[in-house]
Amino acid sequence: MTLALGMPTVRRDPGAAPSTEGRPDVDDLVDRFGRVARDLRVSITEKCSLRCTYCMPEEGLPAIPRDDLLTAVEIARLVGIGAGRLGVREVRFTGGEPLTRGDLVEIVRLSAEAAPGIPLAMTTNGIGLDRSAQALVDAGLSRINVSLDTVDREHFARLTRRDRLPRVLAGLSAAAAAGLGPIKVNAVLMRETLEDAPELVAFALEHGLRLRFIEQMPLDADAAWRRDNMVPAAELLSVLESRFALTPVGREDPSAPAEEWAVDGGPATVGIIASVTRSFCEACDRTRITAEGTVRSCLFGDDETDLRGLLRSGAGDDEIASLWRAAMWGKQAGHGIDAAGFAPPIRSMGAIGG
Ligand code: SAM
């Protein structure tokens, strides 16, 4: 079965906005469980230059019709509303692969103008960054996370279904040269590449990268994820401890998803985001906008609220902000992976924006 882009329940009629019963009259993006969303993820495309098995189907996701994609101006307007009215404190562009979008520099530039002083970040596989890192920094990009699961070229090609490791490494170097350091590197924990983990840590130490391993979540388009086959954080730790001395140092801040370990006495650390075995949903501070302009309050919640319709109908910022607030008030308590009857979301990670 292919989940592909999926058909989540999208509330398109602002008249059918999610209920705000019990919501206090505050500007911020609060929810019923006392959380406040300050970290905005904006997916800007479904297209990607890789086909990671834990994310994308081999043939890629079905193309979003061009008119359905938010434009650079619309993205920047939402970023401005998030930062100016809703308490958003960081914005991250993601996808799909943001670097596949031809107007990425424009998106960053307009967003920087719309949300002055707010850090703009991007999660990317790094392919093509060697050509655009400096332009992105000049446009206002301030932080970057590069996804890299292994530095073994053959394993990389198998996992991503593309032989493009050298291009990712070129992207990493360009990002550092453009001043985007400290660069964070995200590695999804997969059984096929677990044995490569110590080498990836050594690579990160050598290049001053802040590496974080992420437990694989059931967000693959092929619906192949199995709880009993995923690599839990505890197993990774024992693999890493065969080569490094690790000392737990906690989280950077209470809402940071990664728990950090000092490597060989520090100061370098390696992080583990144990999204499945030590979920941190109770501290989640994320709000997401999909490439088609819906608010998604949780990676695992298929109930989305459309903002694009309002944006294109001439609505004012106040009206858009209030619908966004209502969408976040309904955020679910957690991903529920361990709950009886858990069903993965209809959209896969690449279609939501990781
Ligand atoms: N193309 C960009 C990239 O590779 O970083 C941005 C989009 S990608 C969906 C964002 C992040 O989600 C990546 O770090 C990726 O490894 C992670 N990811 C994708 N599928 C995942 C899954 N099933 N479980 C955990 N993380 C996943």
Short mmCIF file of C-alpha atoms in Angstrom, two decimals, residues 163-342:
data_model
loop_
_atom_site.label_atom_id
_atom_site.label_comp_id
_atom_site.label_asym_id
_atom_site.label_seq_id
_atom_site.Cartn_x
_atom_site.Cartn_y
_atom_site.Cartn_z
CA ASP A 163 24.02 7.55 -5.30
CA ARG A 164 24.42 11.15 -4.15
CA LEU A 165 26.55 11.12 -1.01
CA PRO A 166 29.31 13.28 -2.59
CA ARG A 167 26.73 15.97 -3.36
CA VAL A 168 25.50 16.01 0.24
CA LEU A 169 29.08 16.34 1.47
CA ALA A 170 29.67 19.20 -0.97
CA GLY A 171 26.54 20.86 0.42
CA LEU A 172 27.76 20.48 3.98
CA SER A 173 31.10 22.12 3.14
CA ALA A 174 29.36 24.98 1.34
CA ALA A 175 27.03 25.57 4.30
CA ALA A 176 30.02 25.80 6.65
CA ALA A 177 31.87 28.13 4.26
CA ALA A 178 28.79 30.38 4.07
CA GLY A 179 28.80 30.74 7.86
CA LEU A 180 25.81 28.52 8.65
CA GLY A 181 27.62 26.74 11.46
CA PRO A 182 27.13 25.15 13.88
CA ILE A 183 25.43 22.80 11.42
CA LYS A 184 23.12 20.16 12.84
CA VAL A 185 23.04 16.78 11.13
CA ASN A 186 19.95 14.55 11.42
CA ALA A 187 20.35 10.80 11.00
CA VAL A 188 17.33 8.51 11.04
CA LEU A 189 18.08 5.28 12.88
CA MET A 190 17.68 2.38 10.51
CA ARG A 191 18.70 -1.21 10.97
CA GLU A 192 20.52 -1.18 7.59
CA THR A 193 22.84 1.64 8.71
CA LEU A 194 23.13 1.01 12.45
CA GLU A 195 26.64 -0.42 12.08
CA ASP A 196 27.69 2.86 10.38
CA ALA A 197 26.65 4.99 13.36
CA PRO A 198 30.08 5.15 15.07
CA GLU A 199 31.71 6.25 11.80
CA LEU A 200 29.06 8.95 11.40
CA VAL A 201 29.85 10.18 14.92
CA ALA A 202 33.57 10.25 14.05
CA PHE A 203 32.77 12.20 10.86
CA ALA A 204 30.68 14.71 12.84
CA LEU A 205 33.43 15.18 15.43
CA GLU A 206 36.03 15.72 12.71
CA HIS A 207 33.93 18.37 10.93
CA GLY A 208 32.42 20.12 13.96
CA LEU A 209 28.86 18.99 13.12
CA ARG A 210 26.16 18.59 15.78
CA LEU A 211 24.87 15.11 15.08
CA ARG A 212 21.48 13.88 16.30
CA PHE A 213 20.07 10.45 15.67
CA ILE A 214 16.29 10.21 15.28
CA GLU A 215 14.22 7.13 15.96
CA GLN A 216 12.30 6.10 12.88
CA MET A 217 8.63 7.00 13.10
CA PRO A 218 5.73 5.38 11.21
CA LEU A 219 5.67 8.13 8.59
CA ASP A 220 6.96 6.25 5.55
CA ALA A 221 4.92 6.39 2.37
CA ASP A 222 5.30 2.62 1.91
CA ALA A 223 3.80 1.89 5.37
CA ALA A 224 6.63 -0.57 6.06
CA TRP A 225 7.46 0.70 9.60
CA ARG A 226 7.23 -1.97 12.31
CA ARG A 227 7.61 -1.29 16.01
CA ASP A 228 9.54 -4.53 16.52
CA ASN A 229 12.02 -3.73 13.74
CA MET A 230 12.81 -0.09 14.49
CA VAL A 231 16.11 0.73 16.19
CA PRO A 232 15.42 2.13 19.67
CA ALA A 233 17.70 4.77 21.20
CA ALA A 234 18.95 2.26 23.79
CA GLU A 235 20.28 -0.01 21.07
CA LEU A 236 22.09 2.86 19.36
CA LEU A 237 23.69 3.84 22.66
CA SER A 238 25.15 0.38 23.12
CA VAL A 239 26.55 0.42 19.57
CA LEU A 240 28.14 3.85 20.09
CA GLU A 241 29.54 2.86 23.48
CA SER A 242 31.63 0.18 21.80
CA ARG A 243 33.75 3.04 20.39
CA PHE A 244 33.11 6.18 22.48
CA ALA A 245 32.68 7.05 26.15
CA LEU A 246 29.26 8.71 26.43
CA THR A 247 28.08 10.82 29.37
CA PRO A 248 24.46 12.03 29.52
CA VAL A 249 24.18 15.82 29.67
CA GLY A 250 20.40 16.28 29.24
CA ARG A 251 18.54 18.57 26.84
CA GLU A 252 19.69 21.96 25.54
CA ASP A 253 16.38 23.39 26.77
CA PRO A 254 13.18 21.74 28.05
CA SER A 255 11.44 21.79 24.65
CA ALA A 256 14.50 20.51 22.73
CA PRO A 257 13.67 17.08 21.29
CA ALA A 258 17.24 15.77 21.54
CA GLU A 259 18.80 14.33 24.68
CA GLU A 260 22.54 14.95 24.51
CA TRP A 261 25.53 12.80 25.43
CA ALA A 262 29.08 14.20 25.77
CA VAL A 263 31.43 12.18 23.60
CA ASP A 264 34.77 11.11 25.12
CA GLY A 265 34.49 13.70 27.87
CA GLY A 266 33.18 16.50 25.60
CA PRO A 267 32.82 19.28 24.71
CA ALA A 268 31.40 17.62 21.57
CA THR A 269 28.04 15.93 22.04
CA VAL A 270 25.83 13.53 20.16
CA GLY A 271 22.06 13.86 20.42
CA ILE A 272 19.31 11.28 20.30
CA ILE A 273 15.73 12.16 19.45
CA ALA A 274 13.83 9.21 20.85
CA SER A 275 10.50 10.19 19.31
CA VAL A 276 9.06 6.71 19.75
CA THR A 277 10.55 5.12 22.87
CA ARG A 278 10.81 8.34 24.96
CA SER A 279 8.26 10.55 23.30
CA PHE A 280 8.32 14.23 24.20
CA CYS A 281 4.86 15.18 22.93
CA GLU A 282 4.01 16.86 26.24
CA ALA A 283 6.72 19.46 25.50
CA CYS A 284 5.93 19.82 21.79
CA ASP A 285 6.05 23.44 20.67
CA ARG A 286 5.49 22.96 16.92
CA THR A 287 2.94 24.27 14.51
CA ARG A 288 3.11 23.21 10.86
CA ILE A 289 1.99 24.67 7.57
CA THR A 290 1.88 22.25 4.64
CA ALA A 291 2.98 23.18 1.13
CA GLU A 292 -0.70 23.60 0.19
CA GLY A 293 -1.33 26.00 3.04
CA THR A 294 -3.08 23.92 5.69
CA VAL A 295 -2.29 24.08 9.40
CA ARG A 296 -1.27 20.71 10.76
CA SER A 297 -1.15 20.79 14.52
CA CYS A 298 0.60 17.41 14.95
CA LEU A 299 2.67 15.18 12.63
CA PHE A 300 0.27 12.38 13.51
CA GLY A 301 -2.99 14.32 13.26
CA ASP A 302 -4.74 14.11 9.91
CA ASP A 303 -7.20 16.85 10.77
CA GLU A 304 -5.89 19.91 8.88
CA THR A 305 -7.26 23.42 8.59
CA ASP A 306 -6.94 25.32 5.33
CA LEU A 307 -5.50 28.84 5.45
CA ARG A 308 -4.88 29.15 1.71
CA GLY A 309 -8.57 29.74 0.98
CA LEU A 310 -8.61 32.70 3.38
CA LEU A 311 -5.28 34.02 2.06
CA ARG A 312 -6.67 34.02 -1.47
CA SER A 313 -10.07 35.42 -0.58
CA GLY A 314 -8.68 38.73 0.59
CA ALA A 315 -9.03 37.99 4.33
CA GLY A 316 -7.13 40.20 6.76
CA ASP A 317 -4.30 39.02 9.00
CA ASP A 318 -6.60 38.99 12.07
CA GLU A 319 -8.98 36.53 10.47
CA ILE A 320 -6.16 34.25 9.34
CA ALA A 321 -4.53 34.39 12.78
CA SER A 322 -7.78 33.44 14.49
CA LEU A 323 -8.34 30.40 12.29
CA TRP A 324 -4.72 29.30 12.90
CA ARG A 325 -5.28 29.67 16.67
CA ALA A 326 -8.44 27.57 16.47
CA ALA A 327 -6.59 24.86 14.53
CA MET A 328 -3.91 24.65 17.21
CA TRP A 329 -6.38 24.59 20.10
CA GLY A 330 -7.54 21.21 18.79
CA LYS A 331 -4.01 19.68 18.77
CA GLN A 332 -4.00 16.10 19.98
CA ALA A 333 -2.18 15.07 23.18
CA GLY A 334 0.46 12.94 21.50
CA HIS A 335 1.38 10.70 18.62
CA GLY A 336 -0.17 7.63 20.27
CA ILE A 337 2.18 5.17 18.55
CA ASP A 338 2.00 2.81 21.51
CA ALA A 339 -1.76 3.08 21.92
CA ALA A 340 -3.96 0.14 21.04
CA GLY A 341 -5.44 0.61 17.60
CA PHE A 342 -2.80 3.14 16.52
#
